[in-house]
C-alpha positions as protocol buffer text, in pm:
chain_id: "A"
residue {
  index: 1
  type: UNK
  ca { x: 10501 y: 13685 z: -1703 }
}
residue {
  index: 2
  type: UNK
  ca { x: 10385 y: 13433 z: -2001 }
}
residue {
  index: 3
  type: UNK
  ca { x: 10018 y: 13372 z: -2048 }
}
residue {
  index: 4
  type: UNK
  ca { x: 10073 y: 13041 z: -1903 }
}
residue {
  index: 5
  type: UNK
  ca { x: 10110 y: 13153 z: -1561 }
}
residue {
  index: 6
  type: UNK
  ca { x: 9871 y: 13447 z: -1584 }
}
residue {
  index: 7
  type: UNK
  ca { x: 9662 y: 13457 z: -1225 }
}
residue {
  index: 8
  type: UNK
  ca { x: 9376 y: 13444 z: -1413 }
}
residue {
  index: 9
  type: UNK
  ca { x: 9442 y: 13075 z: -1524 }
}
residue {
  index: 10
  type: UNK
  ca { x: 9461 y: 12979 z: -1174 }
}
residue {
  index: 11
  type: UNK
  ca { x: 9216 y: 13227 z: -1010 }
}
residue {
  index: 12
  type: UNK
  ca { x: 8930 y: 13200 z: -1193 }
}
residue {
  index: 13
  type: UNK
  ca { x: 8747 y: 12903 z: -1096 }
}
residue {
  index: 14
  type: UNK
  ca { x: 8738 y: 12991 z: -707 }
}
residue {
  index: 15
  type: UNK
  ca { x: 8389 y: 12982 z: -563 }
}
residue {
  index: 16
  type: UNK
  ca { x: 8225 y: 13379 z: -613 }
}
residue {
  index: 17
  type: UNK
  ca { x: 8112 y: 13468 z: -240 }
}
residue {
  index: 18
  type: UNK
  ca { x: 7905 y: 13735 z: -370 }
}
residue {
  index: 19
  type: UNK
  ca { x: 7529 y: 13767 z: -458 }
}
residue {
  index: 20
  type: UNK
  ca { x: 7367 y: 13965 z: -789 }
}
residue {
  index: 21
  type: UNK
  ca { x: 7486 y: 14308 z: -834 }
}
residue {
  index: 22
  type: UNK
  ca { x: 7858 y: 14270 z: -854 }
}
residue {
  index: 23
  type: UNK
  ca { x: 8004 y: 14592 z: -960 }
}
residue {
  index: 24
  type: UNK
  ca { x: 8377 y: 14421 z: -981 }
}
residue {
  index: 25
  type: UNK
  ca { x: 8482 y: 14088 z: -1139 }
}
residue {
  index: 26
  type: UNK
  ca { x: 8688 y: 13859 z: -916 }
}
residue {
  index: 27
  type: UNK
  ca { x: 8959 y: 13804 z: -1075 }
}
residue {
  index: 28
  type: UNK
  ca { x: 8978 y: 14193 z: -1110 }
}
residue {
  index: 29
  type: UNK
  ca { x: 9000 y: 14209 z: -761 }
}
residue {
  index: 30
  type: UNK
  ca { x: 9220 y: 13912 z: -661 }
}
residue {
  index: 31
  type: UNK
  ca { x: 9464 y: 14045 z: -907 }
}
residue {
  index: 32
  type: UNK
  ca { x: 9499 y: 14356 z: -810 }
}
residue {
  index: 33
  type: UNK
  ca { x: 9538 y: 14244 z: -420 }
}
residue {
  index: 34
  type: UNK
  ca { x: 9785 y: 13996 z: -501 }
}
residue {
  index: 35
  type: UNK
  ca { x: 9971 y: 14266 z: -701 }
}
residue {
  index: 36
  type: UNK
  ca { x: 9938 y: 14535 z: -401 }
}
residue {
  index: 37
  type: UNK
  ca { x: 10039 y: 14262 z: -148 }
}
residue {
  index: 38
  type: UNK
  ca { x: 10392 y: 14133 z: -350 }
}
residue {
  index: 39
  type: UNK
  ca { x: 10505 y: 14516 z: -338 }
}
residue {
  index: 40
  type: UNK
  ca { x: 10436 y: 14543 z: -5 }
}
residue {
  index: 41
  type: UNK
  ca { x: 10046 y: 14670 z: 85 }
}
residue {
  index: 42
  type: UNK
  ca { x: 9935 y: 14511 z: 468 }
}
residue {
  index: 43
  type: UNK
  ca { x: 9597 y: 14666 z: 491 }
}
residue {
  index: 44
  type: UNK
  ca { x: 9277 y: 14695 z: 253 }
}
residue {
  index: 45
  type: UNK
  ca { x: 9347 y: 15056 z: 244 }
}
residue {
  index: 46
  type: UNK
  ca { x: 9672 y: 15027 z: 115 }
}
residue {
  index: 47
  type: UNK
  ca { x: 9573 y: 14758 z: -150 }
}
residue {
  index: 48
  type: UNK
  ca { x: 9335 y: 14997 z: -237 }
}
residue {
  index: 49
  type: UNK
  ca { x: 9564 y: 15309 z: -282 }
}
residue {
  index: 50
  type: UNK
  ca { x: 9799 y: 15080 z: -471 }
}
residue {
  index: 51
  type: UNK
  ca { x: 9540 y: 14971 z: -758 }
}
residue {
  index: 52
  type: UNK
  ca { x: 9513 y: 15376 z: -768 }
}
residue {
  index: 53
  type: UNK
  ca { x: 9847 y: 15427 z: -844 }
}
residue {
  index: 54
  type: UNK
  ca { x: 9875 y: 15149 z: -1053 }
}
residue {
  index: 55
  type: UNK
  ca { x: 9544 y: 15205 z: -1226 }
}
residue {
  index: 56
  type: UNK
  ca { x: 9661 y: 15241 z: -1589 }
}
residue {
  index: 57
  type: UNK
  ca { x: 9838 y: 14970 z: -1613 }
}
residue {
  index: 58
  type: UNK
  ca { x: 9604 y: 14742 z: -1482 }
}
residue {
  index: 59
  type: UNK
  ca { x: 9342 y: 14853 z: -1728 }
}
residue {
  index: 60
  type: UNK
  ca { x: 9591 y: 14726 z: -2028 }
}
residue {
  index: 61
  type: UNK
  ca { x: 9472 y: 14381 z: -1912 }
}
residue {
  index: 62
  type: UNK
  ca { x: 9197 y: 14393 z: -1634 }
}
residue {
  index: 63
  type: UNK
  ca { x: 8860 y: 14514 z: -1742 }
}
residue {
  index: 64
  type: UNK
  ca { x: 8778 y: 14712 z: -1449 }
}
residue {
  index: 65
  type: UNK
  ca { x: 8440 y: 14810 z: -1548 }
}
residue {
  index: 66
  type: UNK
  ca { x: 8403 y: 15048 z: -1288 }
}
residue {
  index: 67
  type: UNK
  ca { x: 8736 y: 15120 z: -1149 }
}
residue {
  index: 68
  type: UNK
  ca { x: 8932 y: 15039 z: -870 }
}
residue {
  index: 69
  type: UNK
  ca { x: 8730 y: 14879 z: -585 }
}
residue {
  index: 70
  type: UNK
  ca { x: 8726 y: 15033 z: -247 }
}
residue {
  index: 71
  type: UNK
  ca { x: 8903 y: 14866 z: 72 }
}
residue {
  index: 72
  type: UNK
  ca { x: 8550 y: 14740 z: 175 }
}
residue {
  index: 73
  type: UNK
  ca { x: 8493 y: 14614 z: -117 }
}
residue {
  index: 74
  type: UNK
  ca { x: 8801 y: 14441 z: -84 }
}
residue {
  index: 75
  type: UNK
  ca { x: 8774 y: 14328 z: 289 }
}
residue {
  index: 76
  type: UNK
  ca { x: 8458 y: 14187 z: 246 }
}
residue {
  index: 77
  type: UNK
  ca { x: 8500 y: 13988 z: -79 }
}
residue {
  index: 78
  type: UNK
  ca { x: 8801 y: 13800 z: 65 }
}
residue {
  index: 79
  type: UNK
  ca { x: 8595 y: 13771 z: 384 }
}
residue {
  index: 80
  type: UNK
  ca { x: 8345 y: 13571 z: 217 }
}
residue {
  index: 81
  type: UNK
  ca { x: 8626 y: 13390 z: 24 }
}
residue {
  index: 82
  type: UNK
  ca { x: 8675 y: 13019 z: 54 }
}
residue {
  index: 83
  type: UNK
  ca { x: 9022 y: 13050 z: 208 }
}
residue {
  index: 84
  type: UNK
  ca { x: 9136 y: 12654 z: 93 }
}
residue {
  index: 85
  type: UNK
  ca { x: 9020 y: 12758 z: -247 }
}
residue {
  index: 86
  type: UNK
  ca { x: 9236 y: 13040 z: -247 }
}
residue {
  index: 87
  type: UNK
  ca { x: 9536 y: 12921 z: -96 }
}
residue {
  index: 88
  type: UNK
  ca { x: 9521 y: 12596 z: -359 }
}
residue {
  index: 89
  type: UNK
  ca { x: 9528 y: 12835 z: -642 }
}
residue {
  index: 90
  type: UNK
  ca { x: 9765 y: 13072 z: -488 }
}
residue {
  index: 91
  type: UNK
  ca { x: 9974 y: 12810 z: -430 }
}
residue {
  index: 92
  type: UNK
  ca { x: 9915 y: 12650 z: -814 }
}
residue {
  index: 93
  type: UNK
  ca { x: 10045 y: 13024 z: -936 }
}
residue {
  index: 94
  type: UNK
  ca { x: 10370 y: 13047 z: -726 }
}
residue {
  index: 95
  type: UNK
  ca { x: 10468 y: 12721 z: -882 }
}
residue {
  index: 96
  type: UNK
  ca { x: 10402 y: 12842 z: -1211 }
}
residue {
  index: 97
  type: UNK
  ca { x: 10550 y: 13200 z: -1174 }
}
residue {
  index: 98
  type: UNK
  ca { x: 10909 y: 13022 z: -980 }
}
residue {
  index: 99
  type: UNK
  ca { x: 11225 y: 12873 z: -1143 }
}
residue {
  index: 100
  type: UNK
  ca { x: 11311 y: 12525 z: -1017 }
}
residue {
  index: 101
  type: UNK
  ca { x: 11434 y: 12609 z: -685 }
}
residue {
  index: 102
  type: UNK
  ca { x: 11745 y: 12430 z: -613 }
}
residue {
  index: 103
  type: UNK
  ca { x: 11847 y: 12674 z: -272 }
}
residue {
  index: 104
  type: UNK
  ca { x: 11714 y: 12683 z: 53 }
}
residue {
  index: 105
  type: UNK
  ca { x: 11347 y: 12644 z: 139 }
}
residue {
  index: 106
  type: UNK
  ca { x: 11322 y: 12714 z: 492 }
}
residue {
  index: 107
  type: UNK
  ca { x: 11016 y: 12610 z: 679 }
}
residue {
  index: 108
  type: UNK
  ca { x: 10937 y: 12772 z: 1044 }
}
residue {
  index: 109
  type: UNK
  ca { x: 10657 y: 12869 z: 1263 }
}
residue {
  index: 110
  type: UNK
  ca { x: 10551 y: 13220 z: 1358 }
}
residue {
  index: 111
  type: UNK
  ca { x: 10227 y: 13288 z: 1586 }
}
residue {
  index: 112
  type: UNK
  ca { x: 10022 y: 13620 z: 1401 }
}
residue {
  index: 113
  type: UNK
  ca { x: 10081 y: 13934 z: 1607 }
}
residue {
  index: 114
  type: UNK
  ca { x: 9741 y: 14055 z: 1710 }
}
residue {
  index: 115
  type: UNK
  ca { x: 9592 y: 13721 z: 1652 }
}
residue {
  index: 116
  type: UNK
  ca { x: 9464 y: 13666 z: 2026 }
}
residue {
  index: 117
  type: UNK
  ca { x: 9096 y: 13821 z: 2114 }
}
residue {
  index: 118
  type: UNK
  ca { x: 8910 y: 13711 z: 2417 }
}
residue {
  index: 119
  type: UNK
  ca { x: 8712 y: 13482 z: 2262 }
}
residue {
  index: 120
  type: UNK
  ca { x: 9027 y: 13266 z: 2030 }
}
residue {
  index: 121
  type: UNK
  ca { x: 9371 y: 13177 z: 2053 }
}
residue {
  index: 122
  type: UNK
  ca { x: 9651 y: 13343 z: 1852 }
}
residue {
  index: 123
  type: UNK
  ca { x: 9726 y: 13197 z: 1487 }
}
residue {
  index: 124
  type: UNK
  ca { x: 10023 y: 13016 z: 1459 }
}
residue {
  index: 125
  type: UNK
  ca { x: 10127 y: 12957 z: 1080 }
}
residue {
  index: 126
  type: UNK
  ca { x: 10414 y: 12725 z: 943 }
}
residue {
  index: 127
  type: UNK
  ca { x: 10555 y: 12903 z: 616 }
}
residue {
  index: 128
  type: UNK
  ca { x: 10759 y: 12711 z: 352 }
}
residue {
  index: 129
  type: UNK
  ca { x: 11020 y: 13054 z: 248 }
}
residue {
  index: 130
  type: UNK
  ca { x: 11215 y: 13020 z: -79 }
}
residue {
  index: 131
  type: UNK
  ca { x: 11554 y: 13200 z: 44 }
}
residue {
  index: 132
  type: UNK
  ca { x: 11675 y: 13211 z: -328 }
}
residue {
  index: 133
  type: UNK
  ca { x: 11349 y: 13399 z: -480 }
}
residue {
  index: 134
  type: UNK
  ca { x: 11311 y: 13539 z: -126 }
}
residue {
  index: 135
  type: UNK
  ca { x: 10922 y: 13460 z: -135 }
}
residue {
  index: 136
  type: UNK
  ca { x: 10683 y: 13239 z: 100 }
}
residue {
  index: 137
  type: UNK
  ca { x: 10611 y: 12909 z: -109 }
}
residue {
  index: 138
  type: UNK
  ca { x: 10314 y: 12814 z: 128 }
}
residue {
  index: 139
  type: UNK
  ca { x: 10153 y: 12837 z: 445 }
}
residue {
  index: 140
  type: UNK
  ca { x: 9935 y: 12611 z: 711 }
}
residue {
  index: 141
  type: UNK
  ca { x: 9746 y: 12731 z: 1006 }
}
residue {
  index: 142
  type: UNK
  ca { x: 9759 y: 12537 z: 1343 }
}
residue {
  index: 143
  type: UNK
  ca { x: 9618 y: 12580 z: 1680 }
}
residue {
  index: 144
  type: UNK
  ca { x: 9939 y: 12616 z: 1882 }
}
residue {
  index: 145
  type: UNK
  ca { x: 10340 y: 12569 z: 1802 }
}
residue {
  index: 146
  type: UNK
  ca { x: 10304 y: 12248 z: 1972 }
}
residue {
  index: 147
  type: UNK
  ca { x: 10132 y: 12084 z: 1680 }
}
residue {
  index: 148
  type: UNK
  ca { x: 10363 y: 12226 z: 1421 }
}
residue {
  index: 149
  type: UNK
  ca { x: 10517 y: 11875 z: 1427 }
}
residue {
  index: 150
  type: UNK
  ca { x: 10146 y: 11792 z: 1219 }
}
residue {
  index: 151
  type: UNK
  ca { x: 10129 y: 12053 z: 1024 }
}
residue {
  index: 152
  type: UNK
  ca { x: 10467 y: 12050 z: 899 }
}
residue {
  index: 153
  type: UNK
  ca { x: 10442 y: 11748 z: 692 }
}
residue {
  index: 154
  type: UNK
  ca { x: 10089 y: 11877 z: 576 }
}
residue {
  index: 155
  type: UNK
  ca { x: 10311 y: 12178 z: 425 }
}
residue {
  index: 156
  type: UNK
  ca { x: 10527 y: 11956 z: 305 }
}
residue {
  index: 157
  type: UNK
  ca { x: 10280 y: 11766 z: 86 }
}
residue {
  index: 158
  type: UNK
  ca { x: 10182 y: 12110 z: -106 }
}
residue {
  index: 159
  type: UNK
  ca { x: 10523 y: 12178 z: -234 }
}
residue {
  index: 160
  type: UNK
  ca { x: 10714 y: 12114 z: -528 }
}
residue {
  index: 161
  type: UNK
  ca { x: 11096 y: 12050 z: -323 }
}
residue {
  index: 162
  type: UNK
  ca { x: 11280 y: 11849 z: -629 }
}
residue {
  index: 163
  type: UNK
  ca { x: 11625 y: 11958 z: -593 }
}
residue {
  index: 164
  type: UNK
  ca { x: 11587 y: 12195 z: -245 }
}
residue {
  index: 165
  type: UNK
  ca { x: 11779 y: 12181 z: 70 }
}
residue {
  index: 166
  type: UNK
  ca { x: 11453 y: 12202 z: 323 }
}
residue {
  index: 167
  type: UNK
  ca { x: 11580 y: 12345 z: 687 }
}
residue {
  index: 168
  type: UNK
  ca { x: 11344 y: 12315 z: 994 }
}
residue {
  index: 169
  type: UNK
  ca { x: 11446 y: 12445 z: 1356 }
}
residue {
  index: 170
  type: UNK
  ca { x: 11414 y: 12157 z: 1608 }
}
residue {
  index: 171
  type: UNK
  ca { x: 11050 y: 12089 z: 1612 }
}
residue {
  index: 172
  type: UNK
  ca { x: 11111 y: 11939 z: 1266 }
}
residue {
  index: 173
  type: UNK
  ca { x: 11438 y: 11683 z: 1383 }
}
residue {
  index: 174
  type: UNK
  ca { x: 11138 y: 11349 z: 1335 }
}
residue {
  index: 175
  type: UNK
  ca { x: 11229 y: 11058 z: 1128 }
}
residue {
  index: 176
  type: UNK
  ca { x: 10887 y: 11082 z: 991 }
}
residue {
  index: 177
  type: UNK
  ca { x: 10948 y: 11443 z: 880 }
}
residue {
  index: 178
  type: UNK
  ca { x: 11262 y: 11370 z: 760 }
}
residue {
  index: 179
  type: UNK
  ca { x: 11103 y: 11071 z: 524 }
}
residue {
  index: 180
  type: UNK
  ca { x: 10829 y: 11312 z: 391 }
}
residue {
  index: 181
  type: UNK
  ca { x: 11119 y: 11540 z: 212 }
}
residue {
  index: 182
  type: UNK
  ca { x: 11329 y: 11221 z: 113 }
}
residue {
  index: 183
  type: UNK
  ca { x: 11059 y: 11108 z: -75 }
}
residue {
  index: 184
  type: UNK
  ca { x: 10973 y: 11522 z: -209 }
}
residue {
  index: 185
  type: UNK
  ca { x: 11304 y: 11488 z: -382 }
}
residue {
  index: 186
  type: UNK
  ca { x: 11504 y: 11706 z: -151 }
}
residue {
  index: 187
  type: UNK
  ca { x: 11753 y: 11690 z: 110 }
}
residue {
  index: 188
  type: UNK
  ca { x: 11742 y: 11827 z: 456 }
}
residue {
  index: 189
  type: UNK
  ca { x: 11891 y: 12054 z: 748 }
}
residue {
  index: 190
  type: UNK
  ca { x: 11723 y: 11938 z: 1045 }
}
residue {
  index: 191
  type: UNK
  ca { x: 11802 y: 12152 z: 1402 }
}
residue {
  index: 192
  type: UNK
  ca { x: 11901 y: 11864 z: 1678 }
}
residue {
  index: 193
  type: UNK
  ca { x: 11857 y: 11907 z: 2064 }
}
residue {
  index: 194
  type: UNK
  ca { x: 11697 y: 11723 z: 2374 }
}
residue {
  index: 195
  type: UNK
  ca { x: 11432 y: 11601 z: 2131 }
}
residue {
  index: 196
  type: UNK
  ca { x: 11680 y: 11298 z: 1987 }
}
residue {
  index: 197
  type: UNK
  ca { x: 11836 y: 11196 z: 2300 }
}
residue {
  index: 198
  type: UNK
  ca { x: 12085 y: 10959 z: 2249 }
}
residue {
  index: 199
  type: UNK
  ca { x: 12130 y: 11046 z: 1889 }
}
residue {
  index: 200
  type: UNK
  ca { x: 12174 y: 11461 z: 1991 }
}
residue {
  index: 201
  type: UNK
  ca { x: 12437 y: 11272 z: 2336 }
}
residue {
  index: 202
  type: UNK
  ca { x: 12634 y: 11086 z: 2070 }
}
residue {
  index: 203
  type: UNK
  ca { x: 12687 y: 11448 z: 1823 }
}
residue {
  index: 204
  type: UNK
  ca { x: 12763 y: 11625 z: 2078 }
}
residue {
  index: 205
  type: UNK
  ca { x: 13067 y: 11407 z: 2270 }
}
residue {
  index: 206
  type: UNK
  ca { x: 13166 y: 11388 z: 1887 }
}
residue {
  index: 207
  type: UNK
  ca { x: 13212 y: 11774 z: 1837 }
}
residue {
  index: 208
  type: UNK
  ca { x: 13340 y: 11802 z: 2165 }
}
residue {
  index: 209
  type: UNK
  ca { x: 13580 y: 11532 z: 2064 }
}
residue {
  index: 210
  type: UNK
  ca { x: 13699 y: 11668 z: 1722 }
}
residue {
  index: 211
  type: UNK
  ca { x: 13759 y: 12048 z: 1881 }
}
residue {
  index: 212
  type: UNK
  ca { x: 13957 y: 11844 z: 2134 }
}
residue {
  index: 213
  type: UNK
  ca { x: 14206 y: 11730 z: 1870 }
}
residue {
  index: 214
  type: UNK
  ca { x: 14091 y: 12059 z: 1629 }
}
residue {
  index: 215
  type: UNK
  ca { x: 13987 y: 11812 z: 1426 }
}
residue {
  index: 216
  type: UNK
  ca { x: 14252 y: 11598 z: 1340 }
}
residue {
  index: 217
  type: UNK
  ca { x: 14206 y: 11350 z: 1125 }
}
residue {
  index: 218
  type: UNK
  ca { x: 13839 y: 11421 z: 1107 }
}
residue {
  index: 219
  type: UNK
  ca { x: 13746 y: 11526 z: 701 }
}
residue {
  index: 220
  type: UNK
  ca { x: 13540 y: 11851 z: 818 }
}
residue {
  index: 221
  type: UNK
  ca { x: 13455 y: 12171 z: 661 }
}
residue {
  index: 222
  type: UNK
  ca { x: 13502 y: 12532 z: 875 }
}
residue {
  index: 223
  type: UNK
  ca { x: 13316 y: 12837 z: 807 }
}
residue {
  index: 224
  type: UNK
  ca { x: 13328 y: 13157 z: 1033 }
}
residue {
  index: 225
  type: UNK
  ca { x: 13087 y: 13489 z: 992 }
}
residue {
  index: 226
  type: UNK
  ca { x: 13094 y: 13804 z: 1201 }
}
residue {
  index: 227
  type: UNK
  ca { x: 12783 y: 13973 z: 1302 }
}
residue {
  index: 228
  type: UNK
  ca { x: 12857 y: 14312 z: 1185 }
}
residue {
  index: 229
  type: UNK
  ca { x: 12653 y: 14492 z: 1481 }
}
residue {
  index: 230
  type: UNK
  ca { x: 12786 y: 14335 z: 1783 }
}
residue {
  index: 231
  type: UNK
  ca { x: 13107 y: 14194 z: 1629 }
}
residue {
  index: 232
  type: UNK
  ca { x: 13017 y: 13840 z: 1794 }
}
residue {
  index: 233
  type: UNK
  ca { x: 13214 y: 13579 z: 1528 }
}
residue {
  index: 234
  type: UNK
  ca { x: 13021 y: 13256 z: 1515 }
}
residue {
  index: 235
  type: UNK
  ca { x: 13218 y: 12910 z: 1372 }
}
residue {
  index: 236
  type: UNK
  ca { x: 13098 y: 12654 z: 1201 }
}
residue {
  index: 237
  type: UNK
  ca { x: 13248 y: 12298 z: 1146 }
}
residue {
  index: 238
  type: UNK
  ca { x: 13069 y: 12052 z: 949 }
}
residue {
  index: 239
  type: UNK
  ca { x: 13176 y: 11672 z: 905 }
}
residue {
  index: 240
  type: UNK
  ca { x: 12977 y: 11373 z: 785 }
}
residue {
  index: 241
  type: UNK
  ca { x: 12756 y: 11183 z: 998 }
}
residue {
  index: 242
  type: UNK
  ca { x: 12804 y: 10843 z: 847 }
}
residue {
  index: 243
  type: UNK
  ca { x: 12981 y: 10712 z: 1118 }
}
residue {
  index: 244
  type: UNK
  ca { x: 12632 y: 10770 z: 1333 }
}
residue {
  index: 245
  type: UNK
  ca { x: 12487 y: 10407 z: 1285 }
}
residue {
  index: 246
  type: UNK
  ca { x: 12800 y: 10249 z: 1424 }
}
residue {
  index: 247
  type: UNK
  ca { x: 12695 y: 10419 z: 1759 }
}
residue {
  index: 248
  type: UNK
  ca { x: 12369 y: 10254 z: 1756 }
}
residue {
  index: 249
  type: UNK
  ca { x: 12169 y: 10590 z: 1656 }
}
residue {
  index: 250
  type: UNK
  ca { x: 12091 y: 10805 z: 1382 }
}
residue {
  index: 251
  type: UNK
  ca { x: 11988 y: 10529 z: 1140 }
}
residue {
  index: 252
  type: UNK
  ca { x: 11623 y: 10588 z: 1173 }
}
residue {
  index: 253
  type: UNK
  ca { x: 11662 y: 10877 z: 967 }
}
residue {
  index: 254
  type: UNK
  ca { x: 11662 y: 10826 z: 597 }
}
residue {
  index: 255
  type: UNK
  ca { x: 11995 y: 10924 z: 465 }
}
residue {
  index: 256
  type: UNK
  ca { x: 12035 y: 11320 z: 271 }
}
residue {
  index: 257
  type: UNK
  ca { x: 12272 y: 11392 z: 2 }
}
């Protein structure tokens, strides 16, 4: 990693939540974290026993004054941390550390497990995943799956998507959505049921059609995978859909590459 996209050129100028007496410099700790969290750590503790292991060669360029911090140390200075601040420069870094990504970003909703206490309802997040670099690009928080349709263009806004192919799972099939990663730069995979009722009416008689006639005459593309486990094959046939605004539907959505 080049000094241009060291974590401490994008860390250092979040908020410290901590009074006099700090025995640990910030960016000591969020680097180590981050660090402990990319090879896998899930809890405090483990972030912990990873700086451990890893303790000489964070000292080559942390100071670490007085070691590795505990996990309370750890849970409660990220406690106190200004979570927008973090995520903005978290976010700042991933862009810096990632190739153009020209693959898949694939944006879907997942409610936290363990999220729900008596008091609050579960977390739901909406992640932006990088398929290619196989890492999450950015996340939003929303009160239930039923707004995701909000949150997903406020995701959408945070990201760098020049040159991706961004896929959302039905939720995501709105014209406005669809606009938001036209204008990004990027093209789009948008699921289609009930939600687009004509528009999903008119695909399917038109699939139903073409497998009728296995496609005769019909430019398509066929693809077939087997799921090694259960041995269930699953095909695939993929045509143009420029023939959609003749039907009277589909031109709401701007067109993707």
């Amino acid at each position: 990693m080049g000094k241009g996209n060291a974590i401490s050129n994008f860390f250092s100028n979040i908020t410290e939540p901590r009074d006099s007496n700090k025995r640990h410099k910030l960016i000591d700790l969020i680097t180590v974290a981050l660090c402990a969290v990319i090879c896998g750590a899930d809890t405090f503790e483990e972030i912990e026993e990873f700086g451990h292991t890893k303790k000489a060669w964070f000292e080559t360029f942390l100071d670490l004054p007085h070691g590795i911090p505990s996990h309370d140390t750890f849970a409660r200075v990220f406690a106190r941390m200004d979570p927008k601040e973090f995520q903005k420069a978290f976010l700042g870094w991933v862009e810096s550390i990632r190739s153009a990504t020209k693959g898949i970003v694939a944006i879907d909703g997942k409610t936290v497990c363990r999220s729900r206490t008596r008091q609050t309802s579960p977390i739901h997040m909406v992640s932006a995943w990088a398929s290619e670099h196989r890492m999450v690009l950015g996340q939003v928080k929303t009160n239930a799956k039923s707004n995701e349709i909000t949150a997903i263009p406020e995701l959408l806004a945070l990201l760098a998507l020049e040159g991706c192919v961004v896929t959302i799972d039905v939720m995501g099939c709105q014209k406005a959505i669809a606009e938001k990663i036209i204008d990004k730069g990027a093209d789009y995979v948008l699921g289609l049921k009930g939600n687009q009722g004509t528009l999903h009416e008119e695909v399917e008689l038109y699939f139903e059609d073409g497998l009728a006639s296995k496609f005769k005459d019909i430019p398509h593309e066929y693809h077939e995978t087997v799921d090694g486990d259960h041995g269930r094959t699953r095909r695939y046939w993929t045509t143009s859909a420029d023939w959609l605004p003749d039907k009277g539907c589909g031109n709401s959505f701007p067109p993707s590459s």
